[in-house]
Coordinates of C-alpha atoms in Angstrom, one line a residue:
X1 CA -106.7 18.2 88.8
X2 CA -104.2 20.7 87.5
X3 CA -101.2 22.1 89.3
X4 CA -101.9 25.9 89.5
X5 CA -98.6 26.9 87.9
X6 CA -99.7 25.2 84.7
X7 CA -102.7 27.5 84.2
X8 CA -100.4 30.4 83.0
X9 CA -98.5 28.1 80.6
X10 CA -101.8 27.0 79.2
X11 CA -103.1 30.5 78.9
X12 CA -99.9 31.6 77.0
X13 CA -100.2 28.6 74.6
X14 CA -103.9 29.3 74.0
X15 CA -103.4 33.0 73.4
X16 CA -100.5 32.3 71.0
X17 CA -102.6 29.7 69.1
X18 CA -105.5 32.1 68.9
X19 CA -103.4 35.0 67.5
X20 CA -101.8 32.6 65.0
X21 CA -105.2 31.5 63.8
X22 CA -107.3 34.6 64.0
X23 CA -105.1 37.6 64.7
X24 CA -102.2 39.6 63.2
X25 CA -98.7 38.2 63.5
X26 CA -96.4 39.3 66.4
X27 CA -94.4 41.2 63.8
X28 CA -97.4 43.1 62.5
X29 CA -98.5 43.9 66.1
X30 CA -95.0 45.1 67.0
X31 CA -95.0 47.3 63.9
X32 CA -98.1 49.0 65.2
X33 CA -96.7 49.4 68.8
X34 CA -98.8 46.5 70.2
X35 CA -97.2 44.1 72.7
X36 CA -98.6 41.8 75.3
X37 CA -97.1 41.9 78.7
X38 CA -97.9 40.0 81.8
X39 CA -98.0 42.7 84.5
X40 CA -99.5 40.7 87.3
X41 CA -100.8 37.2 87.9
X42 CA -102.7 35.9 90.8
X43 CA -104.2 32.4 91.0
X44 CA -106.3 31.2 93.9

């Protein structure tokens, strides 16, 4: 069982690892005006 607050931490870690492995760097994305932002989160 996982405490619900941990899901968002895990998601952030997974997304970061995915981008480091397969995607452009955060600097390259920023140079092209791309930025990830958490706008809303809801966990049931």
